[in-house]
mmCIF file of C-alpha atoms in Angstrom:
data_model
loop_
_atom_site.group_PDB
_atom_site.id
_atom_site.type_symbol
_atom_site.label_atom_id
_atom_site.label_comp_id
_atom_site.label_asym_id
_atom_site.label_seq_id
_atom_site.Cartn_x
_atom_site.Cartn_y
_atom_site.Cartn_z
ATOM 1 C CA MET A 11 -0.108 0.050 0.123
ATOM 2 C CA ASN A 12 3.240 2.356 -0.616
ATOM 3 C CA THR A 13 0.978 4.787 -2.182
ATOM 4 C CA LEU A 14 -0.081 8.318 -0.868
ATOM 5 C CA LYS A 15 -3.172 8.168 -2.427
ATOM 6 C CA GLU A 16 -4.182 4.582 -0.547
ATOM 7 C CA LEU A 17 -1.998 6.119 2.841
ATOM 8 C CA TRP A 18 -4.246 9.610 2.577
ATOM 9 C CA ARG A 19 -7.872 7.360 2.228
ATOM 10 C CA LYS A 20 -6.505 5.744 5.698
ATOM 11 C CA LEU A 21 -5.726 9.004 6.863
ATOM 12 C CA ARG A 22 -9.202 10.477 6.132
ATOM 13 C CA LYS A 23 -11.005 7.797 7.750
ATOM 14 C CA SER A 24 -10.464 8.973 11.324
ATOM 15 C CA LYS A 25 -8.513 11.655 13.454
ATOM 16 C CA LYS A 26 -7.571 8.669 15.935
ATOM 17 C CA TYR A 27 -5.777 6.974 12.711
ATOM 18 C CA ARG A 28 -4.274 10.374 12.057
ATOM 19 C CA GLU A 29 -2.864 10.368 15.512
ATOM 20 C CA GLU A 30 -1.806 6.903 16.121
ATOM 21 C CA PHE A 31 -0.059 7.157 12.438
ATOM 22 C CA VAL A 32 2.060 10.424 13.783
ATOM 23 C CA ALA A 33 2.924 8.085 17.019
ATOM 24 C CA SER A 34 3.976 5.074 14.757
ATOM 25 C CA GLN A 35 6.070 7.396 12.050
ATOM 26 C CA LEU A 36 8.463 8.758 14.784
ATOM 27 C CA LYS A 37 8.444 5.039 16.698
ATOM 28 C CA ARG A 38 9.527 3.377 13.573
ATOM 29 C CA GLY A 39 10.661 5.915 11.108
ATOM 30 C CA ILE A 40 13.521 7.033 13.917
ATOM 31 C CA PRO A 41 14.822 3.438 14.578
ATOM 32 C CA PHE A 42 14.946 3.079 10.574
ATOM 33 C CA GLN A 43 17.119 6.047 10.110
ATOM 34 C CA ILE A 44 19.122 4.883 12.748
ATOM 35 C CA ARG A 45 19.739 1.476 11.684
ATOM 36 C CA THR A 46 20.407 2.912 7.935
ATOM 37 C CA LEU A 47 22.719 5.704 9.024
ATOM 38 C CA MET A 48 24.757 2.619 11.239
ATOM 39 C CA LYS A 49 24.383 0.359 7.705
ATOM 40 C CA GLN A 50 25.793 3.441 5.624
ATOM 41 C CA ARG A 51 28.468 4.252 7.788
ATOM 42 C CA GLY A 52 29.747 0.577 8.838
ATOM 43 C CA LEU A 53 28.926 1.441 12.474
ATOM 44 C CA SER A 54 28.285 -1.047 15.044
ATOM 45 C CA GLN A 55 25.859 -0.513 18.034
ATOM 46 C CA GLU A 56 29.097 -0.294 20.191
ATOM 47 C CA GLU A 57 30.478 2.364 18.128
ATOM 48 C CA LEU A 58 27.920 4.305 17.604
ATOM 49 C CA ALA A 59 27.363 4.304 21.109
ATOM 50 C CA SER A 60 30.639 5.266 22.036
ATOM 51 C CA ARG A 61 30.555 8.473 19.446
ATOM 52 C CA ALA A 62 27.488 9.533 21.067
ATOM 53 C CA ASN A 63 28.306 9.111 24.354
ATOM 54 C CA LEU A 64 25.718 6.872 25.177
ATOM 55 C CA SER A 65 25.452 3.007 26.492
ATOM 56 C CA GLN A 66 24.863 0.324 23.908
ATOM 57 C CA GLY A 67 22.032 -0.292 25.248
ATOM 58 C CA VAL A 68 20.648 2.433 24.600
ATOM 59 C CA VAL A 69 21.765 2.535 21.041
ATOM 60 C CA SER A 70 19.933 -1.081 20.908
ATOM 61 C CA ARG A 71 16.864 0.254 22.315
ATOM 62 C CA ALA A 72 16.893 3.464 20.139
ATOM 63 C CA ALA A 73 17.226 1.382 17.077
ATOM 64 C CA ASN A 74 14.426 -0.788 17.778
ATOM 65 C CA PRO A 75 11.070 -0.175 16.530
ATOM 66 C CA ASN A 76 9.110 -1.749 19.148
ATOM 67 C CA TYR A 77 10.709 0.246 22.010
ATOM 68 C CA GLY A 78 8.686 3.197 21.775
ATOM 69 C CA ASN A 79 10.006 5.427 24.481
ATOM 70 C CA LEU A 80 13.060 6.773 23.072
ATOM 71 C CA THR A 81 13.329 10.370 24.493
ATOM 72 C CA LEU A 82 14.723 13.402 22.589
ATOM 73 C CA ASN A 83 18.085 13.375 24.815
ATOM 74 C CA THR A 84 18.954 10.236 23.292
ATOM 75 C CA ILE A 85 17.899 11.411 19.901
ATOM 76 C CA ILE A 86 20.218 14.344 20.316
ATOM 77 C CA ARG A 87 22.933 11.986 21.356
ATOM 78 C CA ILE A 88 22.794 10.328 18.478
ATOM 79 C CA ALA A 89 22.522 12.872 15.777
ATOM 80 C CA ALA A 90 25.948 14.245 17.903
ATOM 81 C CA GLY A 91 26.950 10.540 17.313
ATOM 82 C CA PHE A 92 26.395 10.620 13.510
ATOM 83 C CA ASP A 93 27.308 14.285 13.402
ATOM 84 C CA VAL A 94 24.299 15.136 11.541
ATOM 85 C CA ALA A 95 21.458 17.712 12.592
ATOM 86 C CA PHE A 96 18.051 16.444 13.601
ATOM 87 C CA ILE A 97 14.896 18.610 12.526
ATOM 88 C CA GLY A 98 11.574 18.093 14.736
ATOM 89 C CA ARG A 99 9.168 20.106 13.011
ATOM 90 C CA PHE A 100 5.321 20.065 12.555
ATOM 91 C CA VAL A 101 4.037 19.667 9.169
ATOM 92 C CA PRO A 102 0.853 18.876 7.352
ATOM 93 C CA PHE A 103 -0.005 15.449 6.878
ATOM 94 C CA SER A 104 0.616 15.347 3.086
ATOM 95 C CA GLU A 105 4.440 15.875 4.254
ATOM 96 C CA LEU A 106 4.426 13.211 6.262
ATOM 97 C CA GLY A 107 2.403 10.999 3.930
ATOM 98 C CA ARG A 108 5.227 11.927 1.098
ATOM 99 C CA TRP A 109 8.098 11.106 3.205
ATOM 100 C CA PHE A 110 6.889 7.885 4.161
ATOM 101 C CA THR A 111 5.561 6.931 0.828
ATOM 102 C CA ASP A 112 8.890 7.785 -0.629
ATOM 103 C CA LEU A 113 10.898 6.591 2.118
ATOM 104 C CA SER A 114 14.199 4.325 1.553
ATOM 105 C CA GLU A 115 17.354 3.875 2.454
ATOM 106 C CA GLU A 116 18.882 6.219 0.176
ATOM 107 C CA SER A 117 16.300 8.663 1.130
ATOM 108 C CA VAL A 118 17.399 8.721 4.375
ATOM 109 C CA ARG A 119 21.193 9.295 3.813
ATOM 110 C CA ALA A 120 22.797 12.260 5.715
ATOM 111 C CA GLU A 121 26.422 12.810 5.173
ATOM 112 C CA GLY A 122 28.259 13.746 8.628
ATOM 113 C CA PHE A 123 29.554 17.577 8.982
ATOM 114 C CA GLU A 124 33.240 16.764 7.936
ATOM 115 C CA GLU A 125 32.259 14.641 4.980
ATOM 116 C CA GLU A 126 29.933 17.814 3.755
ATOM 117 C CA ASP A 127 32.329 20.374 4.608
ATOM 118 C CA ALA A 128 35.089 18.376 2.781
ATOM 119 C CA ALA A 129 32.681 18.037 -0.194
ATOM 120 C CA PHE A 130 31.901 21.981 -0.117
ATOM 121 C CA ALA A 131 35.551 22.763 0.037
ATOM 122 C CA LYS A 132 36.468 20.697 -3.008
ATOM 123 C CA LEU A 133 33.670 22.553 -4.629
ATOM 124 C CA ALA A 134 34.863 26.088 -3.619
ATOM 125 C CA ALA A 135 38.084 24.804 -4.738
ATOM 126 C CA ASP A 136 36.811 23.640 -8.289
ATOM 127 C CA ALA A 137 34.258 26.676 -8.630
ATOM 128 C CA SER A 138 37.051 28.964 -8.203
ATOM 129 C CA LEU A 139 38.967 27.091 -11.452
ATOM 130 C CA ALA A 140 35.412 27.234 -13.030
ATOM 131 C CA ALA A 141 34.555 30.924 -12.441
ATOM 132 C CA GLY A 142 34.879 32.643 -15.438
ATOM 133 C CA HIS A 143 35.190 29.303 -17.244
ATOM 134 C CA SER A 144 34.947 30.538 -20.558
ATOM 135 C CA ILE A 145 34.046 28.886 -23.753
ATOM 136 C CA SER A 146 33.582 29.822 -27.274
ATOM 137 C CA PHE A 147 29.661 29.839 -28.729
ATOM 138 C CA ALA A 148 30.737 27.720 -31.241
ATOM 139 C CA ASP A 149 32.235 24.917 -29.021
ATOM 140 C CA LEU A 150 29.043 25.517 -26.436
ATOM 141 C CA VAL A 151 26.827 24.604 -29.336
ATOM 142 C CA HIS A 152 28.553 21.659 -30.424
ATOM 143 C CA ARG A 153 28.810 20.333 -27.218
ATOM 144 C CA ILE A 154 25.101 20.514 -26.932
ATOM 145 C CA ASN A 155 24.510 19.021 -30.306
ATOM 146 C CA LEU A 156 27.108 16.129 -29.207
ATOM 147 C CA ALA A 157 25.142 15.609 -26.321
ATOM 148 C CA GLY A 158 22.257 14.835 -28.401
ATOM 149 C CA ALA A 159 18.768 15.913 -29.450
ATOM 150 C CA MET A 160 17.654 18.759 -27.283
ATOM 151 C CA PRO A 161 16.308 20.768 -29.963
ATOM 152 C CA ALA A 162 14.288 22.588 -27.279
ATOM 153 C CA LEU A 163 17.656 23.690 -25.365
ATOM 154 C CA ARG A 164 19.591 25.045 -28.169
ATOM 155 C CA GLY A 165 16.882 27.344 -29.133
ATOM 156 C CA LYS A 166 16.723 28.156 -25.549
ATOM 157 C CA PHE A 167 20.463 28.506 -25.411
ATOM 158 C CA GLY A 168 20.456 30.411 -28.346
ATOM 159 C CA ARG A 169 18.560 33.062 -26.777
ATOM 160 C CA ILE A 170 20.242 32.801 -23.639
ATOM 161 C CA VAL A 171 23.861 33.866 -25.242
ATOM 162 C CA ASN A 172 21.867 36.559 -26.982
ATOM 163 C CA PRO A 173 22.350 39.648 -25.454
ATOM 164 C CA ASP A 174 19.432 41.009 -26.990
ATOM 165 C CA TYR A 175 17.710 38.470 -24.526
ATOM 166 C CA GLU A 176 16.955 38.433 -20.863
ATOM 167 C CA ILE A 177 18.170 35.748 -19.110
ATOM 168 C CA GLY A 178 15.411 34.926 -16.540
ATOM 169 C CA PRO A 179 13.111 32.669 -18.209
ATOM 170 C CA PHE A 180 15.380 30.045 -19.060
ATOM 171 C CA LEU A 181 16.681 29.309 -15.769
ATOM 172 C CA GLY A 182 14.994 25.981 -15.466
ATOM 173 C CA SER A 183 17.284 25.099 -18.469
ATOM 174 C CA PHE A 184 20.519 25.569 -16.525
ATOM 175 C CA GLN A 185 20.924 22.351 -14.962
ATOM 176 C CA ARG A 186 20.934 20.332 -18.151
ATOM 177 C CA ILE A 187 22.876 23.180 -20.045
ATOM 178 C CA ALA A 188 25.694 22.368 -16.988
ATOM 179 C CA ASP A 189 25.518 18.568 -17.691
ATOM 180 C CA VAL A 190 26.544 19.006 -21.262
ATOM 181 C CA VAL A 191 29.568 21.739 -20.852
ATOM 182 C CA LEU A 192 30.707 21.833 -17.296
ATOM 183 C CA PRO A 193 33.839 19.760 -17.207
ATOM 184 C CA ALA A 194 32.883 16.454 -15.769
ATOM 185 C CA SER A 195 34.642 17.136 -12.350
ATOM 186 C CA LEU A 196 31.978 20.152 -12.227
ATOM 187 C CA SER A 197 28.719 18.281 -13.411
ATOM 188 C CA GLY A 198 26.139 16.123 -11.608
ATOM 189 C CA ALA A 199 24.107 16.794 -8.776
ATOM 190 C CA MET A 200 26.413 18.304 -7.138
ATOM 191 C CA THR A 201 26.631 21.537 -8.839
ATOM 192 C CA SER A 202 24.520 23.846 -10.622
ATOM 193 C CA LEU A 203 25.133 26.226 -13.076
ATOM 194 C CA VAL A 204 23.441 29.274 -11.896
ATOM 195 C CA SER A 205 24.343 32.397 -14.499
ATOM 196 C CA VAL A 206 25.865 32.459 -17.860
ATOM 197 C CA HIS A 207 27.659 35.618 -18.137
ATOM 198 C CA GLN A 208 26.165 37.366 -21.668
ATOM 199 C CA PRO A 209 28.925 38.269 -24.405
ATOM 200 C CA SER A 210 28.549 41.645 -25.342
ATOM 201 C CA ALA A 211 28.052 42.282 -29.107
ATOM 202 C CA GLY A 212 30.772 40.756 -31.060
ATOM 203 C CA GLU A 213 32.300 38.916 -28.373
ATOM 204 C CA ASP A 214 32.421 34.947 -28.984
ATOM 205 C CA ARG A 215 33.100 33.783 -25.199
ATOM 206 C CA VAL A 216 30.804 32.963 -23.237
ATOM 207 C CA LYS A 217 31.204 33.082 -19.146
ATOM 208 C CA LEU A 218 29.860 30.008 -16.849
ATOM 209 C CA TYR A 219 29.583 30.454 -13.406
ATOM 210 C CA ILE A 220 28.222 27.536 -10.892
ATOM 211 C CA MET A 221 27.430 26.927 -7.005
ATOM 212 C CA PRO A 222 26.940 23.999 -5.190
ATOM 213 C CA LYS A 223 23.369 22.544 -6.358
ATOM 214 C CA ARG A 224 21.916 22.888 -2.787
ATOM 215 C CA LEU A 225 22.968 26.418 -2.257
ATOM 216 C CA ALA A 226 21.764 27.115 -6.288
ATOM 217 C CA ASP A 227 18.383 25.738 -5.327
ATOM 218 C CA GLN A 228 18.415 28.066 -2.176
ATOM 219 C CA SER A 229 19.701 31.223 -3.975
ATOM 220 C CA ILE A 230 18.224 30.967 -7.474
ATOM 221 C CA GLU A 231 15.089 32.176 -7.534
ATOM 222 C CA ALA A 232 16.364 35.282 -5.240
ATOM 223 C CA PHE A 233 19.511 35.506 -7.869
ATOM 224 C CA ASN A 234 17.833 36.000 -11.120
ATOM 225 C CA PRO A 235 13.646 35.422 -10.485
ATOM 226 C CA PRO A 236 12.140 34.422 -13.986
ATOM 227 C CA ARG A 237 10.032 37.172 -15.518
ATOM 228 C CA THR A 238 6.596 35.042 -14.996
ATOM 229 C CA ASP A 239 4.615 37.732 -16.339
ATOM 230 C CA ARG A 240 6.537 37.656 -19.566
ATOM 231 C CA LEU A 241 5.957 34.041 -19.840
ATOM 232 C CA LYS A 242 2.301 33.893 -19.008
ATOM 233 C CA GLU A 243 1.847 36.190 -21.743
ATOM 234 C CA GLY A 244 3.891 33.796 -24.531
ATOM 235 C CA ILE A 245 6.490 36.622 -24.949
ATOM 236 C CA TRP A 246 9.098 34.200 -25.185
ATOM 237 C CA THR A 247 7.684 31.765 -27.221
ATOM 238 C CA ASN A 248 8.477 34.006 -29.864
ATOM 239 C CA SER A 249 12.107 34.297 -31.640
ATOM 240 C CA ARG A 250 12.669 37.741 -30.208
ATOM 241 C CA PRO A 251 10.891 39.529 -27.390
ATOM 242 C CA GLN A 252 8.316 42.669 -28.704
ATOM 243 C CA MET B 230 1.238 -9.077 -1.918
ATOM 244 C CA ASP B 231 -1.778 -10.597 -0.460
ATOM 245 C CA TYR B 232 -2.747 -14.101 -1.008
ATOM 246 C CA CYS B 233 -6.937 -14.634 -1.677
ATOM 247 C CA THR B 234 -8.166 -18.195 -1.097
ATOM 248 C CA ASP B 235 -10.075 -20.480 -3.954
ATOM 249 C CA ASP B 236 -13.159 -18.977 -2.678
ATOM 250 C CA GLY B 237 -11.858 -14.877 -3.060
ATOM 251 C CA ARG B 238 -11.355 -14.372 1.018
ATOM 252 C CA ASN B 239 -8.792 -12.180 1.318
ATOM 253 C CA LEU B 240 -7.545 -13.100 5.142
ATOM 254 C CA ILE B 241 -5.216 -10.888 5.583
ATOM 255 C CA GLN B 242 -7.567 -8.111 4.660
ATOM 256 C CA GLU B 243 -10.328 -9.505 7.168
ATOM 257 C CA TRP B 244 -7.831 -9.550 9.965
ATOM 258 C CA TYR B 245 -6.760 -5.876 9.276
ATOM 259 C CA ALA B 246 -10.244 -4.733 8.978
ATOM 260 C CA ALA B 247 -11.076 -6.827 12.492
ATOM 261 C CA GLN B 248 -7.974 -4.755 14.388
ATOM 262 C CA ASP B 249 -8.346 -1.483 16.041
ATOM 263 C CA ASP B 250 -6.738 1.825 14.867
ATOM 264 C CA ALA B 251 -3.671 1.553 16.786
ATOM 265 C CA VAL B 252 -2.674 -2.315 15.286
ATOM 266 C CA LYS B 253 -3.870 -0.764 11.444
ATOM 267 C CA VAL B 254 -1.169 2.210 11.791
ATOM 268 C CA ALA B 255 1.377 0.096 13.296
ATOM 269 C CA PHE B 256 0.462 -2.537 11.009
ATOM 270 C CA ASP B 257 0.994 -0.255 7.831
ATOM 271 C CA ALA B 258 3.892 1.654 9.541
ATOM 272 C CA THR B 259 5.858 -1.491 9.867
ATOM 273 C CA LEU B 260 5.171 -2.147 6.091
ATOM 274 C CA PHE B 261 6.295 1.040 5.193
ATOM 275 C CA THR B 262 9.724 0.598 6.788
ATOM 276 C CA LEU B 263 10.071 -2.813 5.149
ATOM 277 C CA ALA B 264 9.139 -1.818 1.710
ATOM 278 C CA ALA B 265 12.284 0.838 2.554
ATOM 279 C CA THR B 266 14.619 -2.181 3.636
ATOM 280 C CA GLU B 267 16.914 -3.452 1.403
ATOM 281 C CA ASP B 268 17.745 -6.794 3.464
ATOM 282 C CA TRP B 269 15.265 -7.760 5.527
ATOM 283 C CA GLU B 270 17.058 -10.656 7.005
ATOM 284 C CA ALA B 271 19.752 -8.329 8.405
ATOM 285 C CA ALA B 272 20.194 -9.008 11.960
ATOM 286 C CA SER B 273 19.187 -5.388 12.911
ATOM 287 C CA VAL B 274 16.033 -5.688 10.800
ATOM 288 C CA GLN B 275 13.294 -6.209 14.001
ATOM 289 C CA GLU B 276 10.426 -6.185 11.868
ATOM 290 C CA PHE B 277 10.912 -9.403 9.961
ATOM 291 C CA LYS B 278 12.260 -12.811 10.702
ATOM 292 C CA VAL B 279 12.199 -15.758 8.517
ATOM 293 C CA LEU B 280 10.856 -19.186 9.967
ATOM 294 C CA THR B 281 12.930 -22.180 9.672
ATOM 295 C CA GLU B 282 12.549 -25.855 10.345
ATOM 296 C CA ARG B 283 8.684 -27.051 10.047
ATOM 297 C CA HIS B 284 8.035 -23.577 8.901
ATOM 298 C CA ALA B 285 10.716 -22.910 6.188
ATOM 299 C CA GLY B 286 9.456 -20.669 3.182
ATOM 300 C CA LEU B 287 7.205 -18.493 5.850
ATOM 301 C CA GLY B 288 8.747 -15.286 7.025
ATOM 302 C CA GLU B 289 6.337 -13.387 10.303
ATOM 303 C CA ILE B 290 6.317 -9.530 10.164
ATOM 304 C CA ARG B 291 7.116 -8.404 13.611
ATOM 305 C CA PHE B 292 5.460 -5.555 15.581
ATOM 306 C CA ASP B 293 4.183 -4.804 18.971
ATOM 307 C CA VAL B 294 1.566 -2.625 20.045
ATOM 308 C CA GLU B 295 1.025 -0.987 23.448
ATOM 309 C CA ALA B 296 -2.791 -1.350 24.835
ATOM 310 C CA LYS B 297 -4.353 0.761 27.206
ATOM 311 C CA GLU B 298 -7.182 -1.236 28.825
ATOM 312 C CA PRO B 299 -9.550 -0.523 31.894
ATOM 313 C CA GLY B 300 -8.073 -2.067 35.160
ATOM 314 C CA TRP B 301 -4.272 -2.124 33.931
ATOM 315 C CA LYS B 302 -1.703 0.378 35.273
ATOM 316 C CA LYS B 303 0.567 0.304 32.307
ATOM 317 C CA PRO B 304 -0.576 -0.264 28.782
ATOM 318 C CA ARG B 305 -0.295 -3.488 27.952
ATOM 319 C CA LYS B 306 2.281 -4.992 25.098
ATOM 320 C CA ARG B 307 0.662 -6.714 22.211
ATOM 321 C CA ARG B 308 2.660 -8.742 19.845
ATOM 322 C CA PHE B 309 1.292 -9.422 16.308
ATOM 323 C CA ARG B 310 3.340 -11.556 13.843
ATOM 324 C CA PRO B 311 1.327 -11.433 10.359
ATOM 325 C CA VAL B 312 2.588 -14.702 8.682
ATOM 326 C CA GLY B 313 3.254 -14.707 4.866
ATOM 327 C CA ILE B 314 5.243 -16.455 2.245
ATOM 328 C CA TRP B 315 8.905 -15.146 1.864
ATOM 329 C CA HIS B 316 10.652 -15.351 -1.632
ATOM 330 C CA PRO B 317 14.042 -13.811 -0.733
ATOM 331 C CA GLY B 318 15.465 -14.031 -4.288
ATOM 332 C CA GLU B 319 12.656 -12.072 -5.655
ATOM 333 C CA ARG B 320 12.407 -10.096 -2.665
ATOM 334 C CA GLU B 321 8.920 -10.631 -2.640
ATOM 335 C CA PHE B 322 6.499 -11.394 0.375
ATOM 336 C CA ILE B 323 2.926 -12.578 -0.012
ATOM 337 C CA LEU B 324 0.836 -12.104 3.251
ATOM 338 C CA LEU B 325 -1.140 -14.730 4.293
ATOM 339 C CA LEU B 326 -3.189 -14.109 7.733
ATOM 340 C CA GLY B 327 -2.821 -12.096 10.618
ATOM 341 C CA CYS B 328 -1.264 -13.577 13.800
ATOM 342 C CA GLU B 329 -1.032 -12.412 17.723
ATOM 343 C CA LYS B 330 1.207 -13.845 19.906
ATOM 344 C CA SER B 331 0.908 -13.681 23.828
ATOM 345 C CA GLY B 332 3.521 -15.563 25.432
ATOM 346 C CA ARG B 333 3.665 -19.103 23.480
ATOM 347 C CA ILE B 334 0.144 -19.057 22.552
ATOM 348 C CA TYR B 335 -0.658 -17.872 18.732
ATOM 349 C CA THR B 336 -4.151 -16.415 17.744
ATOM 350 C CA PRO B 337 -5.134 -18.472 15.566
ATOM 351 C CA LEU B 338 -3.722 -20.896 17.491
ATOM 352 C CA ASN B 339 -2.784 -23.227 14.340
ATOM 353 C CA ALA B 340 -1.787 -20.034 12.637
ATOM 354 C CA PHE B 341 1.539 -21.445 11.446
ATOM 355 C CA ASP B 342 0.107 -24.350 10.090
ATOM 356 C CA LEU B 343 -2.857 -22.968 8.421
ATOM 357 C CA ALA B 344 -0.108 -20.634 6.901
ATOM 358 C CA LEU B 345 1.706 -24.021 5.475
ATOM 359 C CA GLU B 346 -1.674 -25.143 3.892
ATOM 360 C CA TYR B 347 -2.074 -21.372 2.189
ATOM 361 C CA LYS B 348 1.271 -22.143 0.861
ATOM 362 C CA ALA B 349 0.704 -25.002 -0.416
ATOM 363 C CA GLN B 350 -2.310 -24.288 -2.100
ATOM 364 C CA PHE B 351 -0.431 -21.173 -3.951
ATOM 365 C CA GLU B 352 2.125 -23.467 -4.868
ATOM 366 C CA GLN B 353 -0.431 -25.728 -6.855
ATOM 367 C CA GLY B 354 -1.444 -22.424 -8.411
ATOM 368 C CA ARG B 355 -4.919 -22.268 -6.613
ATOM 369 C CA GLY B 356 -6.009 -18.674 -5.369
ATOM 370 C CA THR B 357 -4.810 -15.715 -6.772
ATOM 371 C CA ILE B 358 -2.534 -12.899 -5.124
ATOM 372 C CA ARG B 359 -3.454 -8.793 -5.201
ATOM 373 C CA GLU B 360 -1.622 -5.995 -4.219
ATOM 374 C CA HIS B 361 -1.826 -5.212 -0.693
ATOM 375 C CA ALA B 362 -4.114 -1.839 0.016
#
């Protein structure tokens, strides 16, 4: 019954079911995460206990979905043992339902702070190399062609690098462009192309700017909000803005 | 997946419908976490146990529910062991029937023998299986 629709049918039936579901999610979802993070890190209960400054017995009970008396203090200690954060947040049922129906060992993966910090440091180093990384327009189009198809992307890119056009409406295409034009070490889920420097008339070089995808996701709207008013009017469906 | 007998009965759904909300939710949440678990047979997975010897080929889902009952100072722990056919290679579990355990007593009393009968029927091509809902 792992569909949101099926779960929603049950949640709708009674408030009692909803209350019990919230309790059960905590009782069973947290032990599942603890077990999964231990497995992903190759940690035994003893090792996690040592890192969390807890006894092995406490960790064992925390990883047991039938224990049910897990305290906030234990959760905080265990988060410290993994060197990750724990968010306790009140959410609507739709969010809880989606969390549960999308639950997998991969979905609960959480890197420890040091691992994350090292990844950011590497990205920052790579990004400093790539900031202002320039590429000729012809080479860019060639790479997009090599990546196959994507005629819509080719069209959009033509407009992105055209100084007569505004860049905003095409932000959604940036990740796909990044995937085909960035050096292999910088492409993929960890990075996002957030800006293409528009060449002035007569210039044939395009500058690419990237940042870690997580940061980009947060800042991209503020960075250069799409001109939705114009999109709605259909102006951008033409080859040139009116 | 749920097993439905020759005469169309879905025993796991019949058992589920007769439970109170706390049991229903605990069962549903246990299935969610199991569905998200890659290796059901790992020692750390406490929601599932592969049965052996006379009951080889079967597996039981394990979950407890704390029931507050009149006259009891503390909530009573009820242990549930719905049983089904375990196909480890295919990562498939076919739920046969619901079962509650109290000490060494199972309800229904012959739950595992019944499960073996249904397993035999299933292997003979009798009955049908249906997506669990």
